[in-house]
Short mmCIF file of C-alpha atoms in Angstrom, two decimals:
data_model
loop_
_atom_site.label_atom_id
_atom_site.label_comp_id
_atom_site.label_asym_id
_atom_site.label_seq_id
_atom_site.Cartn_x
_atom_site.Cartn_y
_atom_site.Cartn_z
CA UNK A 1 17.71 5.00 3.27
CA UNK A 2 17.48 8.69 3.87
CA UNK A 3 19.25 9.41 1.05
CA UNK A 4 16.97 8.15 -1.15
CA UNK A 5 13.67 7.79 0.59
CA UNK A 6 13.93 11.00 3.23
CA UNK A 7 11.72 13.85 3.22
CA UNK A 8 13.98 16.30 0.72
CA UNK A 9 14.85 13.26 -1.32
CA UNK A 10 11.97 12.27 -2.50
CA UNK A 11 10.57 15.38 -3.87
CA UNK A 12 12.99 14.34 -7.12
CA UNK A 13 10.10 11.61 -7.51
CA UNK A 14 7.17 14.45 -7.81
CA UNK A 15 6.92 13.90 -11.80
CA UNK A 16 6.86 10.51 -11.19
CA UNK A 17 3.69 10.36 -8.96
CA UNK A 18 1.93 12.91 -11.05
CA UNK A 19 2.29 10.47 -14.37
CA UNK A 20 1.02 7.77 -12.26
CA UNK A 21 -2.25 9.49 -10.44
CA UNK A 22 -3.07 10.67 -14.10
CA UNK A 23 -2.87 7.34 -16.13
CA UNK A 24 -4.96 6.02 -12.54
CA UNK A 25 -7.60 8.53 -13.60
CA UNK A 26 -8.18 8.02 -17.25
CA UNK A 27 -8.00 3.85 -16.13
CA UNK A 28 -10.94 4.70 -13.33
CA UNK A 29 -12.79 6.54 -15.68
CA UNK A 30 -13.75 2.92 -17.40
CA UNK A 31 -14.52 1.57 -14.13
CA UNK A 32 -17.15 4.52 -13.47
CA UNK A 33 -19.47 2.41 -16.03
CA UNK A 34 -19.22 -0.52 -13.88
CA UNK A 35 -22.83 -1.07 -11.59
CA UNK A 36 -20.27 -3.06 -8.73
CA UNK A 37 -17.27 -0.90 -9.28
CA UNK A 38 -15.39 -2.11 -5.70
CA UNK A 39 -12.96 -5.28 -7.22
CA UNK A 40 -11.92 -3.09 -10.02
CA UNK A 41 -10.85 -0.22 -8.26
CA UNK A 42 -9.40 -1.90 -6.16
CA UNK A 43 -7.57 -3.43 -8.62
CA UNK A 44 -6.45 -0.13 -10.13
CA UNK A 45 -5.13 1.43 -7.01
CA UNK A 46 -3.21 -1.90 -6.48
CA UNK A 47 -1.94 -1.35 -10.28
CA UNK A 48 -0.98 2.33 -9.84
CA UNK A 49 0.70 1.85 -6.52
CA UNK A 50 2.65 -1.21 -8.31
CA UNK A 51 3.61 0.99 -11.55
CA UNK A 52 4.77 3.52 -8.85
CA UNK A 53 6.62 1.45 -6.45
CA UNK A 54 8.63 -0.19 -9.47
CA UNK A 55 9.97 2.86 -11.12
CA UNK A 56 10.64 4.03 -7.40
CA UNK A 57 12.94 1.07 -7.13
CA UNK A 58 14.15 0.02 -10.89
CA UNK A 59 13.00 2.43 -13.11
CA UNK A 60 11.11 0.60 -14.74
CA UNK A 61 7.41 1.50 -16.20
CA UNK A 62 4.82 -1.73 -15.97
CA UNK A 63 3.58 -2.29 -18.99
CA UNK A 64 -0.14 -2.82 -18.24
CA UNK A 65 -1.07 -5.68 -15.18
CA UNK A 66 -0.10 -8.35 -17.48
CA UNK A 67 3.43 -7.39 -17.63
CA UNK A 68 5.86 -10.24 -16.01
CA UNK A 69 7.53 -8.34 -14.02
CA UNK A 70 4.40 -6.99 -12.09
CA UNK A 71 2.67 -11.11 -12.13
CA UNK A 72 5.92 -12.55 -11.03
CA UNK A 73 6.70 -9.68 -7.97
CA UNK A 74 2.74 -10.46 -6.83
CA UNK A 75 2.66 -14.84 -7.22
CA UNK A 76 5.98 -14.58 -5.19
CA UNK A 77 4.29 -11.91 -2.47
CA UNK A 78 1.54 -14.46 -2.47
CA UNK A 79 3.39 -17.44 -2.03
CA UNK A 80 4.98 -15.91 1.23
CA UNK A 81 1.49 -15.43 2.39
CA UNK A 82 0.10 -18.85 1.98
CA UNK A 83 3.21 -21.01 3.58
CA UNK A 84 2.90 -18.18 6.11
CA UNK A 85 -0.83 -18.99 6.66
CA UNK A 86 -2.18 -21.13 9.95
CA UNK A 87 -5.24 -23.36 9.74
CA UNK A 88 -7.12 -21.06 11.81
CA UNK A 89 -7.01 -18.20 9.79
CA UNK A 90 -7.65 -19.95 6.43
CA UNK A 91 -11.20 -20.14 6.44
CA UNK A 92 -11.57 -16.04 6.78
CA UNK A 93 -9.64 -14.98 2.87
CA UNK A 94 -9.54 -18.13 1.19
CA UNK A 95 -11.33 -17.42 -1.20
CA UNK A 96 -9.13 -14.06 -2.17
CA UNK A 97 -6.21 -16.35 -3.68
CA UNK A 98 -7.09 -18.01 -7.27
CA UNK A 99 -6.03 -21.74 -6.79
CA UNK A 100 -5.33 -22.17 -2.76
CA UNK A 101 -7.25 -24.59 -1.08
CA UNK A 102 -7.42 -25.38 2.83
CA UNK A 103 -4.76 -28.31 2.25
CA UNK A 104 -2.80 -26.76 0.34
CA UNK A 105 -2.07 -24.21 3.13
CA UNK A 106 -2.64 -26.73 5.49
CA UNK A 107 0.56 -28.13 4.27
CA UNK A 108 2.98 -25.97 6.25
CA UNK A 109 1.81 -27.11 9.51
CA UNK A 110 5.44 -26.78 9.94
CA UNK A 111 5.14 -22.83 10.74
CA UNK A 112 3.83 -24.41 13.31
CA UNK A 113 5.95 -27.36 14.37
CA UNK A 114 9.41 -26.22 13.34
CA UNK A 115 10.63 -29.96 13.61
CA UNK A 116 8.92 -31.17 10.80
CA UNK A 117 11.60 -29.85 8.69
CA UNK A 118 13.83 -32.49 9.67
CA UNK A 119 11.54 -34.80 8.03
CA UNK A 120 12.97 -37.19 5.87
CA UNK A 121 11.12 -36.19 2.37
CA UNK A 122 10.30 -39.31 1.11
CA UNK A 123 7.55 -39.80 3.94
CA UNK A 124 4.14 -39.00 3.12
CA UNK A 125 2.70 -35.35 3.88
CA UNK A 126 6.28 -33.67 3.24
CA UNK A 127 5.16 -32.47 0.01
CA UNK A 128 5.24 -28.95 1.22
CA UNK A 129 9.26 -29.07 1.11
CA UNK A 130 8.41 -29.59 -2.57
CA UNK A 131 6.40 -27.15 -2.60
CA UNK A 132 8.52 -24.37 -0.69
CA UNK A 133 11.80 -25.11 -2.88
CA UNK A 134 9.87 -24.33 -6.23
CA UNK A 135 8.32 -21.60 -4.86
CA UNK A 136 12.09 -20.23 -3.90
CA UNK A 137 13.15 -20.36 -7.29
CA UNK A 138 10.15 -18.77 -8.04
CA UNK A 139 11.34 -15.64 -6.18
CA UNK A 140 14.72 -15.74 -6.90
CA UNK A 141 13.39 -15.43 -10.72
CA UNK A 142 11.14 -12.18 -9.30
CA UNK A 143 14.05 -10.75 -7.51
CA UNK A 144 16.31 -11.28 -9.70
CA UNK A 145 14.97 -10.45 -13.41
CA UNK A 146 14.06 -7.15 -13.06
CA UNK A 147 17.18 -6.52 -10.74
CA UNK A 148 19.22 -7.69 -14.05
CA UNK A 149 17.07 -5.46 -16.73
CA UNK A 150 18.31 -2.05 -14.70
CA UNK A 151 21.39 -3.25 -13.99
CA UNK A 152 21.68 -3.57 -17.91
CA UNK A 153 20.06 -0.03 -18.06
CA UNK A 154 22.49 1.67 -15.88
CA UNK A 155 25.24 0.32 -17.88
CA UNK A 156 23.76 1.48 -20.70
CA UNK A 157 23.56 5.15 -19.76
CA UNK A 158 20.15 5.13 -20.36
CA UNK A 159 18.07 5.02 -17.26
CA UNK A 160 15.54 6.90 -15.29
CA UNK A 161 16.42 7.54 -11.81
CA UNK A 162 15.56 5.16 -8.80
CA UNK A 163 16.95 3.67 -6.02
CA UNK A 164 18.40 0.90 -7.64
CA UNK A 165 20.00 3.05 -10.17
CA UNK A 166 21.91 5.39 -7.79
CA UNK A 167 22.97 2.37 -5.58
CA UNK A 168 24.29 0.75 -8.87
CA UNK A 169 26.44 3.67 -9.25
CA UNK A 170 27.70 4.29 -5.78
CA UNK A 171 30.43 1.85 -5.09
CA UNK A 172 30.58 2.58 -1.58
CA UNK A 173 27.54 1.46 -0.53
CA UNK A 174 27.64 -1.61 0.63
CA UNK A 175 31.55 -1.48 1.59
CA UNK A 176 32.80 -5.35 2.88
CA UNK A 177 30.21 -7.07 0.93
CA UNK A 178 31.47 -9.19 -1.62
CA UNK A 179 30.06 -8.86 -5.17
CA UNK A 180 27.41 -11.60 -4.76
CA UNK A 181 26.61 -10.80 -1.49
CA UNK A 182 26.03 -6.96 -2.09
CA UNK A 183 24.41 -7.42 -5.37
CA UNK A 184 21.97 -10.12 -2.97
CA UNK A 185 21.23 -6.98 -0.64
CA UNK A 186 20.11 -4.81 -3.49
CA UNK A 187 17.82 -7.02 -5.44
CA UNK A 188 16.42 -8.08 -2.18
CA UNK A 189 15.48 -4.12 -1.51
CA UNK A 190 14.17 -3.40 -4.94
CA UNK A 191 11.63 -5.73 -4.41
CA UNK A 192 10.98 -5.02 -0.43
CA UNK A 193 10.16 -1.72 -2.04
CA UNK A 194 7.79 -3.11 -4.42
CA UNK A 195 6.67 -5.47 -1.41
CA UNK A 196 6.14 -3.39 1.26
CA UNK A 197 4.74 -0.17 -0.65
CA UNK A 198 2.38 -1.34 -2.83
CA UNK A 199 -0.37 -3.55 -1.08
CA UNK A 200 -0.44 -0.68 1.80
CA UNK A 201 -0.51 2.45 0.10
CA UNK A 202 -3.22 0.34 -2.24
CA UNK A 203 -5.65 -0.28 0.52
CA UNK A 204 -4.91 3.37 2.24
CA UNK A 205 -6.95 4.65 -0.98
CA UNK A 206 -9.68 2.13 -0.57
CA UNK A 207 -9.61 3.28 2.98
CA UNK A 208 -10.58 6.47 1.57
CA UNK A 209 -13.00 5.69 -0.83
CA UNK A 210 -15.13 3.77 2.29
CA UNK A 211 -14.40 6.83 4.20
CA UNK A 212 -16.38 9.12 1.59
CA UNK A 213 -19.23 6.86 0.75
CA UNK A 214 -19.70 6.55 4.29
CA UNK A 215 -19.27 10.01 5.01
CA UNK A 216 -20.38 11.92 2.01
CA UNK A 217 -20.11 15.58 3.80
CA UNK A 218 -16.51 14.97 4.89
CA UNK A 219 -16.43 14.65 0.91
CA UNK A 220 -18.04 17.35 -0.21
CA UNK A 221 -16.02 19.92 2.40
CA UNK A 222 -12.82 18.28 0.74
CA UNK A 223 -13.65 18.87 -2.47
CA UNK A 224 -15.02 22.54 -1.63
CA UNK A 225 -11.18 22.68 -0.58
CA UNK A 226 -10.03 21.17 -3.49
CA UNK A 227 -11.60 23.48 -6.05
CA UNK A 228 -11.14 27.03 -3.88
CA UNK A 229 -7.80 25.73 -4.84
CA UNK A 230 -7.59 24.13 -8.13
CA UNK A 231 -10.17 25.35 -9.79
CA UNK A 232 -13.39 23.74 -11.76
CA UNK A 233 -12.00 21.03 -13.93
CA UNK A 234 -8.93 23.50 -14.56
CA UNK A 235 -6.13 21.40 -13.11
CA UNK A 236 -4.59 18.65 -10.72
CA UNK A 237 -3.27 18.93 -7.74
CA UNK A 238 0.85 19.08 -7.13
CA UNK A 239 2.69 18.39 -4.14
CA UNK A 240 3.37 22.54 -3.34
CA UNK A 241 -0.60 22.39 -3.28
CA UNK A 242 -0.59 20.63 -0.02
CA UNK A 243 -0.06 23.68 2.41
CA UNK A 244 -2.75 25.41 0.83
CA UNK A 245 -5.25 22.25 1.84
CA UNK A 246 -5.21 21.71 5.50
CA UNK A 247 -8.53 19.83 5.50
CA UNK A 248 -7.33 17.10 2.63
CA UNK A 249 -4.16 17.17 4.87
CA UNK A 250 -6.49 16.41 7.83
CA UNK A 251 -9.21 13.85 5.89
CA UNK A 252 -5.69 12.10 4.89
CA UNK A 253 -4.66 11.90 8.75
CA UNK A 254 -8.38 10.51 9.55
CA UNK A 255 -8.22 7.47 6.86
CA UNK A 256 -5.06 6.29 8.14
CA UNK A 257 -6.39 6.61 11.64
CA UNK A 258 -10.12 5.37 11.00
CA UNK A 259 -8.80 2.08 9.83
CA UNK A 260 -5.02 1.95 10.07
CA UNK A 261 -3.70 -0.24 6.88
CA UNK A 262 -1.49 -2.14 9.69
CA UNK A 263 -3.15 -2.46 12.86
CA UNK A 264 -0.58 -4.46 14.63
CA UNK A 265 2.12 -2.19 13.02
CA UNK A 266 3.79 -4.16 10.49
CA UNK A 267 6.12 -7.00 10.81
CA UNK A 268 6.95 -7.93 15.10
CA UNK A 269 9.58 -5.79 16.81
CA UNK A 270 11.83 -7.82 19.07
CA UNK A 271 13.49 -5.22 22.15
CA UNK A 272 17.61 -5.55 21.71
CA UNK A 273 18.19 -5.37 25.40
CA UNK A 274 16.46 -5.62 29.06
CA UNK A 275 14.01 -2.92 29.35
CA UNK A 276 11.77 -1.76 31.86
CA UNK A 277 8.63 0.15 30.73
CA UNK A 278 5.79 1.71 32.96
CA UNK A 279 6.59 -1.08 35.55
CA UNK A 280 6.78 -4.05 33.34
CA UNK A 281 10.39 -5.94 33.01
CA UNK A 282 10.54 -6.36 28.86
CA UNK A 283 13.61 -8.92 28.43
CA UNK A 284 15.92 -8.65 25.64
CA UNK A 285 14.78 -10.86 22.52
CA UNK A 286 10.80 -10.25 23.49
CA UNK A 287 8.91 -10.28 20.56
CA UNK A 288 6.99 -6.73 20.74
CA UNK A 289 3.34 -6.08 18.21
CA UNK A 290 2.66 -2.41 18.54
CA UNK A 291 -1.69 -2.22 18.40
CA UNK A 292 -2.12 0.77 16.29
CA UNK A 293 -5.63 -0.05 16.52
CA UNK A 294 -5.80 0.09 20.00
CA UNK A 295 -3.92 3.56 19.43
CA UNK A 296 -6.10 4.84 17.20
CA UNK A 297 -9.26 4.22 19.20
CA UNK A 298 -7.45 6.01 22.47
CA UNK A 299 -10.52 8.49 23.97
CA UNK A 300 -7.86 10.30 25.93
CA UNK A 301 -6.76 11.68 22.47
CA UNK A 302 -9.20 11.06 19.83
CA UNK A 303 -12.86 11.74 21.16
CA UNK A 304 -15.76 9.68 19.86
CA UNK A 305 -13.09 6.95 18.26
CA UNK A 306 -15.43 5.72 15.97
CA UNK A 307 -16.58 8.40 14.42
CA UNK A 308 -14.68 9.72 10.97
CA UNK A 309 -13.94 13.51 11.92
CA UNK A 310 -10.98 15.22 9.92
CA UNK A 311 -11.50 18.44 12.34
CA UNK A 312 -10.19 16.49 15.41
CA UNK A 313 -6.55 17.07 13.79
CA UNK A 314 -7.45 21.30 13.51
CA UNK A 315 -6.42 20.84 16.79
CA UNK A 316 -2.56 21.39 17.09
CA UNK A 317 -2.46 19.32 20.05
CA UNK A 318 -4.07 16.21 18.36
CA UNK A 319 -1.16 13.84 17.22
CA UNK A 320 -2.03 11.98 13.73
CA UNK A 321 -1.77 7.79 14.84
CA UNK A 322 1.11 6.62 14.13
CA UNK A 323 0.36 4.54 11.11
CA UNK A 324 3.94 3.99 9.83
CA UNK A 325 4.74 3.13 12.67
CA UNK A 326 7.53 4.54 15.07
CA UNK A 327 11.46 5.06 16.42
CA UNK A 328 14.20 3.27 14.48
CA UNK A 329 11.78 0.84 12.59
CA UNK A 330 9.61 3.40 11.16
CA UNK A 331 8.89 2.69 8.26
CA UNK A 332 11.45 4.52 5.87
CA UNK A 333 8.85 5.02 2.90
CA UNK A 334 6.93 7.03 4.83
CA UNK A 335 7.43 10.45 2.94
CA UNK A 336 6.75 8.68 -0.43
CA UNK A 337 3.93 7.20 0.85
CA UNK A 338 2.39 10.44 2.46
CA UNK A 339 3.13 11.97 -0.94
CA UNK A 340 1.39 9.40 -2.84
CA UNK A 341 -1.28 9.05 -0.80
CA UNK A 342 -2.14 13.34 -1.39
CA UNK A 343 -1.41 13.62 -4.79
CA UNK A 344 -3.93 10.60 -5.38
CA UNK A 345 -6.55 11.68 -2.70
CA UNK A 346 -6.55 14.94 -3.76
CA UNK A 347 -6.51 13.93 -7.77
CA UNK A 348 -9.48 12.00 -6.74
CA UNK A 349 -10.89 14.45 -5.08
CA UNK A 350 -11.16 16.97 -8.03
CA UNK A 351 -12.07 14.40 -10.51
CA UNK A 352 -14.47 12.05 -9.27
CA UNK A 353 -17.52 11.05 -6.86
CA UNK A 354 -17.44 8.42 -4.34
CA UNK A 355 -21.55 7.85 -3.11
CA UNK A 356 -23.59 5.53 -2.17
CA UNK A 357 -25.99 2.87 -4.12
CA UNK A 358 -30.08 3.52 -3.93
CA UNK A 359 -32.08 0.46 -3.47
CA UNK A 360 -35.08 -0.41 -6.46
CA UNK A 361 -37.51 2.16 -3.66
CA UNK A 362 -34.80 4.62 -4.12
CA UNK A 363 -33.30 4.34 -0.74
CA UNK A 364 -29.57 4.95 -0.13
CA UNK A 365 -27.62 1.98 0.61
CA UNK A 366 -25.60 2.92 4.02
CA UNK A 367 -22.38 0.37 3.73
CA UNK A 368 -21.22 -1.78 6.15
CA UNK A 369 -17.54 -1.16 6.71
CA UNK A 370 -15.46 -3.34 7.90
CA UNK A 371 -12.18 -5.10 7.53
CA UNK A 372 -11.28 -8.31 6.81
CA UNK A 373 -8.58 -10.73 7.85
CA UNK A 374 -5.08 -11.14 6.24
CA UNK A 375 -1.54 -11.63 7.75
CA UNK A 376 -0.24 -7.80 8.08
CA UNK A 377 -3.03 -5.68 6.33
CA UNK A 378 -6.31 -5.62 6.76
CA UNK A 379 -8.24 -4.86 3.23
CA UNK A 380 -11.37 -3.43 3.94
CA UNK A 381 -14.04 -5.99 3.08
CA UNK A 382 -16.32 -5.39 -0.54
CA UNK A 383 -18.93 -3.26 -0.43
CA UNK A 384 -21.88 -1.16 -2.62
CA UNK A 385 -21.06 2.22 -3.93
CA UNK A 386 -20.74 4.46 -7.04
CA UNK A 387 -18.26 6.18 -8.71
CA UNK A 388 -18.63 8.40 -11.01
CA UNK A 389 -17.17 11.63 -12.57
CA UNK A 390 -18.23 15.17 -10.72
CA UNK A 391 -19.96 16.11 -14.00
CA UNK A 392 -19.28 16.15 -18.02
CA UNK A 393 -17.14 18.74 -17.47
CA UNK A 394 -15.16 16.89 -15.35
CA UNK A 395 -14.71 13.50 -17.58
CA UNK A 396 -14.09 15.78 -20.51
CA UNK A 397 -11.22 17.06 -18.22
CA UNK A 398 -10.31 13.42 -18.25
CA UNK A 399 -10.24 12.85 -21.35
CA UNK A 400 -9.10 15.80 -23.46
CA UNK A 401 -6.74 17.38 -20.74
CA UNK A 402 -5.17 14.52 -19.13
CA UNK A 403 -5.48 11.57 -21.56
CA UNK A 404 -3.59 13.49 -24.05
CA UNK A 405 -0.64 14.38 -22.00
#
């Protein structure tokens, strides 16, 4: 994946990330109007990082959060969740999923007792196999349309680059595959890129927003930053603006470290041979979590844990937590992520105002911040704040300079 995801590589997808950050803006400008602003937002990060993650794999622009494309990719991301889903952990984001209910969920007990898939179906309670076979074709349709319309693009000649499209035209990528089977490995990508990048890079910017309504000075030093830089409402950030912002580089490090998107790193590892580790025999096939969290909150190396400090990483010696995670199974988005995650920080940054609520005795409203429960990620839970542009100058900015590119 280096070739198309590695540091150098990715750079090609600079324009890209720029047209998405700015329609973000102009979208978040509506939501500024909004007294409870959170489920919106968050709903336009998740759309942005979607439109972004699809032309990164098909080349392919979402049409607005209605499009098929985008509904069918997130119902069959959703479906994996709840027939992944335990009774014990149902009772904690039920109520985030339109339509699931405790026995619906509660139907794929067999997650849990793998023999109940030799059940004949015609006995009562085996309506899950039902259940899990439409929900297949479900994804296959997901996978599979999109997959088709740039396939149909690149044999047209006219196609914007993406992953999908080089891999279409390099015949010797997937040498020994047969047709079917290597045109089954790339739809299966395409949407592992839609998958796995958009859900985490959308909650890394919530991350941030709860970071600078908690934290309102770490804010305002960013933004000082940001417009020593930039300017007043003269222009957005690029990616060559990076080195000249250490302490957005820094804040940046401090989200993903304050509350890591993936606490328990990401899908299990399993070790591929005996292994012997600080005194402890590891045997081959162990399933392996790696606790970022626990990582994270290590007082050998990050004093006062707790505590959201973007100066800790000033010091050289200060290593950023390893939030995408590490050795061969790091994950291999990482530069387009770290990339996405500036250019919208910093965008944000220079355009808008994260702050908290005042009660009716004009009292600020300190946040409680705190994650909630969910198979891999952990969303941060709703909360009370406002957003809002710096000043006119800035939503004029919005709206005559950006809006009309």
């Amino acid at each position: 994946m280096n070739n198309w995801l590695g540091a150098r590589a990715v750079q090609q997808y600079d324009g890209l990330l720029e047209d998405i950050v700015k329609n973000l803006l102009v979208r978040l400008l509506d939501v500024s109007d909004d007294s409870e602003p959170f489920e919106k937002t968050k709903h336009e990060f998740f759309l942005a990082m979607a439109s972004s993650t699809f032309r990164l794999a098909y080349g392919y622009q979402l049409e607005n959060d209605h499009d098929p494309f985008f509904l069918n990719a997130v119902q069959a991301g959703h479906n994996v969740l709840y027939a992944s889903m335990i009774n014990s952990a149902l009772y904690h984001y039920i109520d985030r999923f339109p339509g699931l209910t405790i026995e619906k969920c509660a139907d794929f007990l067999v997650n849990v007792f793998p023999t109940l898939a030799y059940v004949p179906d015609w006995l009562p309670g085996t309506g899950w196999k039902n259940t899990a076979r439409k929900w297949r074709e479900h994804k296959k349709y997901a996978v599979d349309a999109p997959y088709e319309w740039a396939k149909k693009q690149v044999a047209s000649g006219e196609f914007e680059a993406s992953i999908l499209s080089r891999l279409l035209q390099d015949q010797q990528v997937e040498q020994g595959l047969s047709t079917m089977d290597q045109e089954n490995e790339l739809k299966e990508l395409a949407y592992i890129i839609f998958a796995a990048g958009t859900d985490t890079s959308a909650t890394g910017l919530m991350n941030f927003v709860a970071a600078m309504v908690a934290n309102p000075e770490a804010q305002a030093k960013a933004q000082a930053e940001v417009d020593s830089v930039l300017g007043n409402a003269s222009r957005l950030p690029t990616i060559s603006d990076e080195t000249q912002m250490p302490y957005v580089r820094n804040l940046i490090h401090e989200v993903l470290r304050w509350h890591p998107v993936a606490p328990t790193g990401g899908a299990p590892h399993a070790c591929y041979q005996d292994d012997v580790y600080r005194g402890y025999d590891i045997r081959k096939g162990t399933i392996m979590v790696g606790n970022i969290w626990a990582m994270s909150r290590d007082e050998s190396i990050y004093k006062d844990p707790d505590a959201f400090d973007p100066d800790r990483f000033s010091d050289q010696k200060i290593p950023p937590a390893p939030a995408f995670g590490w050795g061969r199974r790091k994950c291999p988005g990482m530069h387009f992520a770290k990339a996405t995650l500036f250019l919208a920080i910093a965008s944000l940054l220079a355009t808008f105002h994260f702050s908290r609520k005042e009660d009716k005795d004009g009292n600020e409203i300190v946040p409680i911040i705190e994650g909630s429960v969910n198979s891999i990620t952990v969303p941060i839970k709703a909360f009370e704040f406002e957003l809002r542009p710096r000043s006119n100058r800035h939503r004029h900015f919005i709206l005559e300079r950006i809006s009309s590119n």
